[in-house]
XYZ file of N, CA and C in Angstrom:
693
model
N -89.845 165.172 -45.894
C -89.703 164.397 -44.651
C -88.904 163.144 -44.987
N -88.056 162.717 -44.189
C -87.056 161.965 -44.781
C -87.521 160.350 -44.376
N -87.494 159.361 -45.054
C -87.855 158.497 -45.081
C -87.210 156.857 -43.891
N -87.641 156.809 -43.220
C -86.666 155.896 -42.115
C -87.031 154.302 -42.548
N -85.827 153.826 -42.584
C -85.365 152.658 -42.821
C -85.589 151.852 -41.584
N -86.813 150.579 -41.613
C -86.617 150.157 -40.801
C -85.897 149.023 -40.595
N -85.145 148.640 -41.100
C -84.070 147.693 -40.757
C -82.946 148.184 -40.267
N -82.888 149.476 -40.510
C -82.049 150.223 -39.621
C -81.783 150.479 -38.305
N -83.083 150.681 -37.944
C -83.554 150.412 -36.463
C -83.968 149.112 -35.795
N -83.600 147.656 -36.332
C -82.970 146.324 -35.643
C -82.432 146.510 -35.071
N -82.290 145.548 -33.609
C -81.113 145.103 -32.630
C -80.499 144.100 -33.666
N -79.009 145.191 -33.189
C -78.137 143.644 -34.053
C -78.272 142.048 -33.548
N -78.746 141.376 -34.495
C -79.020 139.761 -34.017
C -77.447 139.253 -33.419
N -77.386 138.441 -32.447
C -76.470 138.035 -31.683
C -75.871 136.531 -32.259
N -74.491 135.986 -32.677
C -73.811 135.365 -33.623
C -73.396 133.937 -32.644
N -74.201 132.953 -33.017
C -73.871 131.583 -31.986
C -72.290 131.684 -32.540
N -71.689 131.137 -31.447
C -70.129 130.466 -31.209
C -70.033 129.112 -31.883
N -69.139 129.558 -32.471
C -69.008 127.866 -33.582
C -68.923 126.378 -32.419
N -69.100 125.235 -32.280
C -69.162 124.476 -31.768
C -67.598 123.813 -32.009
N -67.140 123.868 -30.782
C -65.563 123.499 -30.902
C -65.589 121.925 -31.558
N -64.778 121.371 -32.409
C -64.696 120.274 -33.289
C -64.345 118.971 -32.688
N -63.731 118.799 -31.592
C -63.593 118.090 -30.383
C -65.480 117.465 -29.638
N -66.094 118.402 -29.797
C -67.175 117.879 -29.546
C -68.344 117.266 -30.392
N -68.240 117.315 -31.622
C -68.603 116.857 -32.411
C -69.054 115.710 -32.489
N -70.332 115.657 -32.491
C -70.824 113.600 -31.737
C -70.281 112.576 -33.321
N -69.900 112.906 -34.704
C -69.708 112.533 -35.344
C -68.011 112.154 -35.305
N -67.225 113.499 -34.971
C -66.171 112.846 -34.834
C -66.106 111.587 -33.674
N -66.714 112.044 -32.267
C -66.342 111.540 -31.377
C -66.704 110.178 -31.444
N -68.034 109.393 -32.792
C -67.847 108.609 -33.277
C -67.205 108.018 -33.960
N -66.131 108.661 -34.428
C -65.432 108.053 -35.108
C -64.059 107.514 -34.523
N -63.649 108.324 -33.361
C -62.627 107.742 -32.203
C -62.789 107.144 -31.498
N -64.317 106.646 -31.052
C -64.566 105.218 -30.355
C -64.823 104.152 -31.024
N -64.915 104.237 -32.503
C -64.805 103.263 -33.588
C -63.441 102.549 -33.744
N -62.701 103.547 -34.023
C -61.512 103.477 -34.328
C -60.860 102.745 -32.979
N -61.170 103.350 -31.527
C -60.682 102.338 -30.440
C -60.978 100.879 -30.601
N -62.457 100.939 -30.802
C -62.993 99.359 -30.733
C -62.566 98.648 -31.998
N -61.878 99.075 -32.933
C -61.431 98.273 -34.277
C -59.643 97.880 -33.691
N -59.563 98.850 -33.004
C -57.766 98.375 -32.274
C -57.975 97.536 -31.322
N -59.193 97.596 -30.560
C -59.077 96.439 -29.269
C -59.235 95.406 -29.949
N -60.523 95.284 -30.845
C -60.580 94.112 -31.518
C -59.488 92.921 -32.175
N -58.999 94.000 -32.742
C -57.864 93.772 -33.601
C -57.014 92.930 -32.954
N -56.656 93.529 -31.492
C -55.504 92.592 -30.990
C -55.489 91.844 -30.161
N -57.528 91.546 -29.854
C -57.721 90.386 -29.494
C -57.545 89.110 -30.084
N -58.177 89.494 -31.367
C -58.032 88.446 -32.601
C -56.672 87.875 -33.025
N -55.883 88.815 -33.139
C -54.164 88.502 -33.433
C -53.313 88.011 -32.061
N -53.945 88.008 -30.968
C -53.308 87.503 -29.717
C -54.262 85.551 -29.474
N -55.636 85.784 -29.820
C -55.922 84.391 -30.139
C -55.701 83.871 -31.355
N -55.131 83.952 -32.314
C -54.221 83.181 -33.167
C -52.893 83.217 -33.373
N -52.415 83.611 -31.854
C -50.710 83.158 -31.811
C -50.609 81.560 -31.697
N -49.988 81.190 -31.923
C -49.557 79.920 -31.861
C -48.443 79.599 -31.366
N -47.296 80.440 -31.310
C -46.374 81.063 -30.987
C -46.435 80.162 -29.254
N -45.021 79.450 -29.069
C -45.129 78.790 -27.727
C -43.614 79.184 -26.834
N -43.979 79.516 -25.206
C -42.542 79.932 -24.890
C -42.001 78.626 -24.823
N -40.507 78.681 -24.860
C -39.963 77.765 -25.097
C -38.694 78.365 -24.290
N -37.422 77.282 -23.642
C -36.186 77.625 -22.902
C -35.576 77.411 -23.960
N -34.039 78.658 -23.919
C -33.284 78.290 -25.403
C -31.906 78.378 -24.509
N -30.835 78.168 -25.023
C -29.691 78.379 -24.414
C -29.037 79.913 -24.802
N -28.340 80.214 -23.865
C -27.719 81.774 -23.671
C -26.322 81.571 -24.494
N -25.901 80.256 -24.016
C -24.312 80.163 -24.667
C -24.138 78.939 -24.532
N -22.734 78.641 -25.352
C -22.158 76.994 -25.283
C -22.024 76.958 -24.251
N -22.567 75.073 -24.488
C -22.157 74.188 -23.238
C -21.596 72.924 -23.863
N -20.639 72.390 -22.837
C -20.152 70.987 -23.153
C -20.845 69.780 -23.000
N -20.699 68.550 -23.342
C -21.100 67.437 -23.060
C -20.754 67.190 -21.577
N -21.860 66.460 -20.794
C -21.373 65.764 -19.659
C -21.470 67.122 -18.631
N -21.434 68.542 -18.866
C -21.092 69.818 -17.989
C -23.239 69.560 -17.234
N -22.787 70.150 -16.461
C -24.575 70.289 -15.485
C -25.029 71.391 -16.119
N -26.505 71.749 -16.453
C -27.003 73.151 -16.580
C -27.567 73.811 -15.020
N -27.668 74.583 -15.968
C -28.344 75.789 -14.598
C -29.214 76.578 -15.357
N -30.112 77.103 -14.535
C -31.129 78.238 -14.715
C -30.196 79.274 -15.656
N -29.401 79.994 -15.307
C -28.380 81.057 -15.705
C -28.249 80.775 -17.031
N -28.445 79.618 -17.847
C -27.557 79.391 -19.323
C -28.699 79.295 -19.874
N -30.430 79.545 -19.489
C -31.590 79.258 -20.327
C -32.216 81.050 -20.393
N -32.718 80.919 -21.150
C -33.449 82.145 -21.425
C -34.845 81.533 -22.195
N -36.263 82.327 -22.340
C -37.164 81.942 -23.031
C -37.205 82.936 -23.932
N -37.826 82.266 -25.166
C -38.150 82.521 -26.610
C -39.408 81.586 -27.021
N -40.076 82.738 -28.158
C -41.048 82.707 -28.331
C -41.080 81.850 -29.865
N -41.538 80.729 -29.886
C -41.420 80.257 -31.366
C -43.245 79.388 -31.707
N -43.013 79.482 -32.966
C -44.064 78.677 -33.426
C -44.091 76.979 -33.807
N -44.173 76.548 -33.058
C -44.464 74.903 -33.020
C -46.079 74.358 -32.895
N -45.652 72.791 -34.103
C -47.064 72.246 -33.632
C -47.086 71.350 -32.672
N -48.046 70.594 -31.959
C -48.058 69.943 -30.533
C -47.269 68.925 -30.956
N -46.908 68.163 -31.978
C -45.940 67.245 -31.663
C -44.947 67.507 -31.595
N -44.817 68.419 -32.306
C -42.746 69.121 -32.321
C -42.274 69.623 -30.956
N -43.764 70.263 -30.587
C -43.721 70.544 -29.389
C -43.121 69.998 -28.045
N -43.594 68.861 -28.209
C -43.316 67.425 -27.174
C -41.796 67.559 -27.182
N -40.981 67.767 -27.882
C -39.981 67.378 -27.370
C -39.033 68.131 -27.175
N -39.306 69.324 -26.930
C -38.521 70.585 -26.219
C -39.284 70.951 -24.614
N -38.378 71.360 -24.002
C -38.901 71.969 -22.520
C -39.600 73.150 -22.731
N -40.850 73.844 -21.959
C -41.301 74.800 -22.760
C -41.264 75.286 -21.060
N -41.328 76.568 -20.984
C -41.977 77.437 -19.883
C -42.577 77.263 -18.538
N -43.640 76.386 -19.503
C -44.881 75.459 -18.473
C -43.539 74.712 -17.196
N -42.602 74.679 -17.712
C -41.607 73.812 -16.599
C -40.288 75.153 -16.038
N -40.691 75.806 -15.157
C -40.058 76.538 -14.403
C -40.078 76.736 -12.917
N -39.221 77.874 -12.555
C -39.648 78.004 -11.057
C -38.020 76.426 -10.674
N -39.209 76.400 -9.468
C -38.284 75.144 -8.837
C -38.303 74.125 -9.525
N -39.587 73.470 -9.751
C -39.270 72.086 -11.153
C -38.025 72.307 -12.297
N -37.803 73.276 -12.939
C -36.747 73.297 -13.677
C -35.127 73.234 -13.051
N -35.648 74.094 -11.688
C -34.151 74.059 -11.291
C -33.858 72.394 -11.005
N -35.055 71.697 -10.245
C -34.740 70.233 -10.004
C -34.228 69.648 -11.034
N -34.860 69.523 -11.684
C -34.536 68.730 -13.345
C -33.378 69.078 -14.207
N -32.892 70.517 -14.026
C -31.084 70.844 -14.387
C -30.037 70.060 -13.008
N -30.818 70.272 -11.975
C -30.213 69.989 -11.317
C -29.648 68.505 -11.302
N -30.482 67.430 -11.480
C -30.265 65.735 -11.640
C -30.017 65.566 -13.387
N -29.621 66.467 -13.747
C -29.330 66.153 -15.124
C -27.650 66.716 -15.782
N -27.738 66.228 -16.852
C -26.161 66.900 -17.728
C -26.176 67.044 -19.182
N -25.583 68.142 -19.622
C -26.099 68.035 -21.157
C -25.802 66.437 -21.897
N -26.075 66.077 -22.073
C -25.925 64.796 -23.147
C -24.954 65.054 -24.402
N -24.972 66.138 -24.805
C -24.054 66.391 -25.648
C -23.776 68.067 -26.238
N -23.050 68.311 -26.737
C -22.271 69.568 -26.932
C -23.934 70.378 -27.538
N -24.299 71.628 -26.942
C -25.221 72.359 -27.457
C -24.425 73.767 -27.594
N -25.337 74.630 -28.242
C -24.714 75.610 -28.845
C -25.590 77.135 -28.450
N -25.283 77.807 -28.570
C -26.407 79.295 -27.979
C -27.294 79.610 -29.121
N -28.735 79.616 -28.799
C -29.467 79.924 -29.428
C -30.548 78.925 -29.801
N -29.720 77.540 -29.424
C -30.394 76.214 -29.379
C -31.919 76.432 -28.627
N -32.754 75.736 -29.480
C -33.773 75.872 -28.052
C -33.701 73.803 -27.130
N -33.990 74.403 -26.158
C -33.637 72.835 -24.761
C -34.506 71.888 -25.321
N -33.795 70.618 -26.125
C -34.746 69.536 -26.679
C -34.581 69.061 -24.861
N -35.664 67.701 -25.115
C -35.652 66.992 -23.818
C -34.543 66.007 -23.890
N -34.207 66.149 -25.314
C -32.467 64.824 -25.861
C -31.623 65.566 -25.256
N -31.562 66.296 -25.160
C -30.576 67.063 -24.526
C -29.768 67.139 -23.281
N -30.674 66.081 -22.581
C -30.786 66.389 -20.901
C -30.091 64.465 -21.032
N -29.254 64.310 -19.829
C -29.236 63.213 -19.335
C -30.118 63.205 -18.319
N -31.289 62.826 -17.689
C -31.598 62.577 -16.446
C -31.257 61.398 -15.263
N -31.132 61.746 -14.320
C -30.401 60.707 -13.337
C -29.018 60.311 -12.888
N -29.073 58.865 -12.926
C -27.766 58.842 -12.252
C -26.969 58.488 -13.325
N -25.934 59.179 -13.900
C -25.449 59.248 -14.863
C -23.913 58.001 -14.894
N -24.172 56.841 -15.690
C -23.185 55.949 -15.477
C -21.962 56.272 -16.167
N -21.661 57.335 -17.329
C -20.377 57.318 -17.567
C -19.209 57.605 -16.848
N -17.993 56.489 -17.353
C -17.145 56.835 -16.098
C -15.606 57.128 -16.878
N -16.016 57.284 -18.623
C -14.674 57.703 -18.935
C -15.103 58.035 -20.510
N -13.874 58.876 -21.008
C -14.687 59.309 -22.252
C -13.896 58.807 -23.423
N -14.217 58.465 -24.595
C -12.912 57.139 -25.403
C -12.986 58.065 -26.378
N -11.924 58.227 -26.958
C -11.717 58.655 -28.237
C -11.890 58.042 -29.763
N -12.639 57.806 -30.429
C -11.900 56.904 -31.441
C -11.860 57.766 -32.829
N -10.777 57.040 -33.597
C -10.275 57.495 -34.643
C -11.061 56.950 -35.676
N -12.072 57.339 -36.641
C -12.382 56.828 -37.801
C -12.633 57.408 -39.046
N -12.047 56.528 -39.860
C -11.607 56.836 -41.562
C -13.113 57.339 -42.085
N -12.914 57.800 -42.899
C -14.723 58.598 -44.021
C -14.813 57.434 -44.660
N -15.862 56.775 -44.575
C -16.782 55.933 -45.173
C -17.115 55.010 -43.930
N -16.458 55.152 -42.990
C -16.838 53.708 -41.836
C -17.881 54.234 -40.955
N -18.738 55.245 -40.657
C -20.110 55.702 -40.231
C -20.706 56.673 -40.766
N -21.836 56.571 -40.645
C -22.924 57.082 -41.110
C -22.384 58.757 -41.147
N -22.385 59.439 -42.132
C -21.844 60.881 -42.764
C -22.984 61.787 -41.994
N -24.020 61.660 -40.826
C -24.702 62.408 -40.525
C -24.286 62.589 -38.849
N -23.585 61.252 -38.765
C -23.629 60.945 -37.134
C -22.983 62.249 -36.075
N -23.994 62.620 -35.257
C -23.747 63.470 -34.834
C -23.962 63.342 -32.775
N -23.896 64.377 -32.037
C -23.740 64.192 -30.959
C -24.842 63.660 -30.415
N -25.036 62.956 -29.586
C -26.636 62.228 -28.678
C -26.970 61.128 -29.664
N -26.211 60.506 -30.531
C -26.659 59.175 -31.251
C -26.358 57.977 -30.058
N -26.530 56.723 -30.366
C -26.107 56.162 -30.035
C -25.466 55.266 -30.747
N -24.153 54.308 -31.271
C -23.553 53.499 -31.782
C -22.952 52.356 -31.381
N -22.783 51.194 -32.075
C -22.085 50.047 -31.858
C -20.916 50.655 -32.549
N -19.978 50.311 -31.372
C -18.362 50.090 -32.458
C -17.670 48.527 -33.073
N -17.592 48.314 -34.024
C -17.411 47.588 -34.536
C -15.694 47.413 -35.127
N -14.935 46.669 -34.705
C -13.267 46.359 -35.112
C -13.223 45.374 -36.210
N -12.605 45.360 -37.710
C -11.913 44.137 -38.800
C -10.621 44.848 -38.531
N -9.628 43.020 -38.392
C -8.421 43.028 -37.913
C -8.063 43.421 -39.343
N -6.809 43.731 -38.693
C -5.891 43.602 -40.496
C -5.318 42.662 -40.461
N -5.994 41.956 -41.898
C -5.442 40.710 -42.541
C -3.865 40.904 -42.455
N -3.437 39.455 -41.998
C -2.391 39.099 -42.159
C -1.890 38.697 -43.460
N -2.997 37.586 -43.500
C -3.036 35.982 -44.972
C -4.033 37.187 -46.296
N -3.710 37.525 -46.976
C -4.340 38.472 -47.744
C -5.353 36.720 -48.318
N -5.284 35.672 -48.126
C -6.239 34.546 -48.362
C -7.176 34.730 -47.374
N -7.097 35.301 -45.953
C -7.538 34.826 -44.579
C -8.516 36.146 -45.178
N -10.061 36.005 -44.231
C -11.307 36.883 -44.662
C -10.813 37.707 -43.251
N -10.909 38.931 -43.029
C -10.791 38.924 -41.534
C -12.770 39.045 -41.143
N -12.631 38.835 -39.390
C -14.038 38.974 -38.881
C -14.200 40.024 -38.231
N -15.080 40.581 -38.242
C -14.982 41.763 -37.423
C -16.127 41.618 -36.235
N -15.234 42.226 -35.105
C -16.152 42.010 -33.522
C -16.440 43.168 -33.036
N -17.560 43.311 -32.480
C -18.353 44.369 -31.913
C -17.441 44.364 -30.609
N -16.906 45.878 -30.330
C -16.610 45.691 -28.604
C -17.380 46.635 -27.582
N -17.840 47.475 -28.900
C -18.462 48.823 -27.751
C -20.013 48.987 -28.451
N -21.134 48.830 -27.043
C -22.395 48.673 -27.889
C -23.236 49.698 -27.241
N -24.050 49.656 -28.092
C -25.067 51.493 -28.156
C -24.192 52.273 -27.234
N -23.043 52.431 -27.268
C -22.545 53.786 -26.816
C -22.835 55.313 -26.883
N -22.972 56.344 -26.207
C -23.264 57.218 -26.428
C -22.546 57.893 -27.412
N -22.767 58.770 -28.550
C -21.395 59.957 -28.988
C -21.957 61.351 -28.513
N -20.431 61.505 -27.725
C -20.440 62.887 -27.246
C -20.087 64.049 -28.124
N -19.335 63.876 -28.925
C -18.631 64.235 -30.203
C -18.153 64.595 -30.990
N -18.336 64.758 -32.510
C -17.816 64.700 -33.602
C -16.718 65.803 -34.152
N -15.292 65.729 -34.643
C -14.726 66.559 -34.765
C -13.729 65.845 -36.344
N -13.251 66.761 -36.880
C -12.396 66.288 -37.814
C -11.160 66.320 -36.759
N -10.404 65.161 -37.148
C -8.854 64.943 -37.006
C -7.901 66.088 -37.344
N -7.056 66.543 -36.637
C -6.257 67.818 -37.175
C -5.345 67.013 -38.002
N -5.396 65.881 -38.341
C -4.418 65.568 -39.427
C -5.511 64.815 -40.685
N -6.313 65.504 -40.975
C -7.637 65.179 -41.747
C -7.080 64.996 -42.875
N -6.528 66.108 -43.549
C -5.958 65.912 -44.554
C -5.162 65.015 -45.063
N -4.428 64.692 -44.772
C -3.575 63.851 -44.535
C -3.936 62.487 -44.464
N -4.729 62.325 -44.261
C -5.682 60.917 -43.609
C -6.617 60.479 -44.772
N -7.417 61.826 -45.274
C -8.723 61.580 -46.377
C -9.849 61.233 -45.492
N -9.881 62.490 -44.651
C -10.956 62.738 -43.334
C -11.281 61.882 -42.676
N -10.230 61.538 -41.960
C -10.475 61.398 -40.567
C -10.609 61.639 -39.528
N -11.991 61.309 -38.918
C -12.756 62.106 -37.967
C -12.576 61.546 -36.594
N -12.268 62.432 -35.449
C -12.570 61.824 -34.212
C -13.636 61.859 -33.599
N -14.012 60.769 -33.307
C -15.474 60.379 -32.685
C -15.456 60.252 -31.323
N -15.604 60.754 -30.145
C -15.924 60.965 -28.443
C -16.926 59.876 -28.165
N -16.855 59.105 -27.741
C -17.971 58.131 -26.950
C -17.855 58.274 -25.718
N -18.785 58.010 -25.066
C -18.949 58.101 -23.114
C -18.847 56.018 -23.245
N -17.985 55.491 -21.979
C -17.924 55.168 -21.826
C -18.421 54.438 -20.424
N -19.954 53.261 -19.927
C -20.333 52.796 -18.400
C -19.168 52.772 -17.667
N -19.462 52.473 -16.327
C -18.654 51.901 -15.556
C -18.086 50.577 -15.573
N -19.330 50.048 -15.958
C -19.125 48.034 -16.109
C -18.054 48.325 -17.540
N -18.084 48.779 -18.872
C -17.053 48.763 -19.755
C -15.793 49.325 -19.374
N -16.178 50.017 -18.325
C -14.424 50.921 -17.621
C -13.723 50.087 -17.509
N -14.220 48.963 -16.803
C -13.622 47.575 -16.036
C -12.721 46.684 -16.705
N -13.235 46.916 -18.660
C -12.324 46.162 -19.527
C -12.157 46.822 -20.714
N -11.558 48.140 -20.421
C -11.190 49.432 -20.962
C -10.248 48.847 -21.741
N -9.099 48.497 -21.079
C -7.493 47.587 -21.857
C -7.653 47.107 -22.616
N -8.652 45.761 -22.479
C -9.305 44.758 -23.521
C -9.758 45.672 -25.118
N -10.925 46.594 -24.638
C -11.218 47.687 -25.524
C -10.371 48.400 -26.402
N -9.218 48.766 -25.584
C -8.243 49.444 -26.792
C -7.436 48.761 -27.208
N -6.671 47.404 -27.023
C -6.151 46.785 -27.597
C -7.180 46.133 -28.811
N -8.462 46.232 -28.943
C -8.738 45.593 -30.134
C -9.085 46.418 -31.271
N -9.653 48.166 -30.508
C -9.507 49.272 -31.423
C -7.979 49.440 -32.267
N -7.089 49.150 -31.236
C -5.977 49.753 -32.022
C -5.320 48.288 -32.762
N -6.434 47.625 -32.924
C -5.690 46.223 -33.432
C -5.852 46.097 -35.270
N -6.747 46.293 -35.385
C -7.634 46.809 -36.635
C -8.272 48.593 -37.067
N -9.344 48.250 -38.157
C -10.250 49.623 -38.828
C -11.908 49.130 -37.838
N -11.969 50.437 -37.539
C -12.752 50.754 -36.510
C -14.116 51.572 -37.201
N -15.359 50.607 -37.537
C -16.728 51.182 -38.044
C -17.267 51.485 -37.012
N -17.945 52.487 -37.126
C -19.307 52.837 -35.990
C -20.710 52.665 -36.975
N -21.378 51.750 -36.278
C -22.840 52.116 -37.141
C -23.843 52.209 -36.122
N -24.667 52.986 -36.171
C -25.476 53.483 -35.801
C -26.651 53.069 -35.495
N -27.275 52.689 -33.966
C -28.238 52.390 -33.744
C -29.144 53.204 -32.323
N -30.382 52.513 -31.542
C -31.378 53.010 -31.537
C -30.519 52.847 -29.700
N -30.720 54.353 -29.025
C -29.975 54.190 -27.954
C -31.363 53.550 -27.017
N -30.263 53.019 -25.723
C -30.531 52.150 -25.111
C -32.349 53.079 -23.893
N -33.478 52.073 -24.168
C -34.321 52.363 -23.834
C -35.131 53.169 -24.787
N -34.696 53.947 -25.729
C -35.975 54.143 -26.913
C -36.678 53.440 -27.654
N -37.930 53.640 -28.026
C -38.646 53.225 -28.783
C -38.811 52.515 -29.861
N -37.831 53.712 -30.909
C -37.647 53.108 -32.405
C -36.606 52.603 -32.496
């Protein structure tokens, strides 16, 4: 009699379905980890920007020319609050900026990429009423002097009496410089530079006087603290 196997006669046991890997409460911990370490992340790195908008210029502008909205663009830089102070930042747009280009003029030659100091700006009613050229030799001002200074011009006659001391007279005071260029005959000269000053209205008046004593003598500019600042 033949012997029966009873494992033979089992219902085949029925085979669970693997659990798709997407559901996995371990992974799915690990992708809401991973979210909350990125949100985090760029909360933290967005509160320690320091990073301030700031208006920069698009392209050259001249001295004395008006701005407009059109020639500013903003950029993002890192300044501390005092450096800060003295550029236009963002916070001043809309219509306030257009006002404030509007009653204003560059003060002096800026360049693209510049960011908008507040030196930059003439505000108001702007008294220059003519622009002077002067010619001066290398060593007679300050080797840094550059556009938005302000200067005294200073004239020594040429000695006649090589005994006689000459004196030298101030004719043009805290003038603006609009400015600075080498002389196309520099060479020639042992760099001599032409210097642009803006000239008031009240000095317009005795302009003649002015160049007859520039072109009378050597012509120093030295450098002082323009009219209404601080230091």
């Amino acid at each position: 009699m033949p012997v029966l196997d009873p494992a033979a006669n089992r219902p085949p046991q029925a085979r669970r379905l693997p659990r798709a890997r997407w559901t996995d409460p371990r992974l799915l911990a690990g992708i809401v980890i991973v979210a909350i370490s990125v949100v985090v992340g760029a909360r933290v790195v967005a509160a320690n920007d320091a990073r301030v908008a700031v208006w920069a210029l698009r392209a050259d502008a001249d001295a004395g020319s008006t701005p407009s909205v059109q020639d500013l663009h903003q950029v993002r830089v890192q300044l501390d609050d005092t450096t800060q102070e003295h550029y236009v930042t963002a916070a001043t747009s809309g219509t306030r900026l257009e006002e404030l280009l509007a009653a204003s003029e560059w003060a002096h030659d800026v360049r693209a990429g510049e960011l908008l100091a507040e030196s930059a700006l003439v505000v108001g009613d702007v008294e220059r009423a003519a622009e002077l050229p002067l010619r001066v030799e290398s060593g007679s001002m300050p080797a840094d002097t550059s556009s938005g200074e302000a200067v005294d011009v200073w004239v020594s006659p040429d000695a006649k009496d090589p005994l006689e001391e000459p004196v030298a007279t101030r004719v043009l005071q805290a003038v603006q410089v609009l400015s600075v260029r080498a002389s196309g005959t520099a060479l020639a000269e042992g760099g001599t530079q032409v210097v642009l000053v803006a000239v008031d209205r009240r000095t317009a008046d005795f302009l003649d006087d002015v160049l007859a004593a520039i072109d009378s003598g050597h012509v120093t500019l030295v450098r002082v603290a323009a009219p209404g600042s601080s230091t």
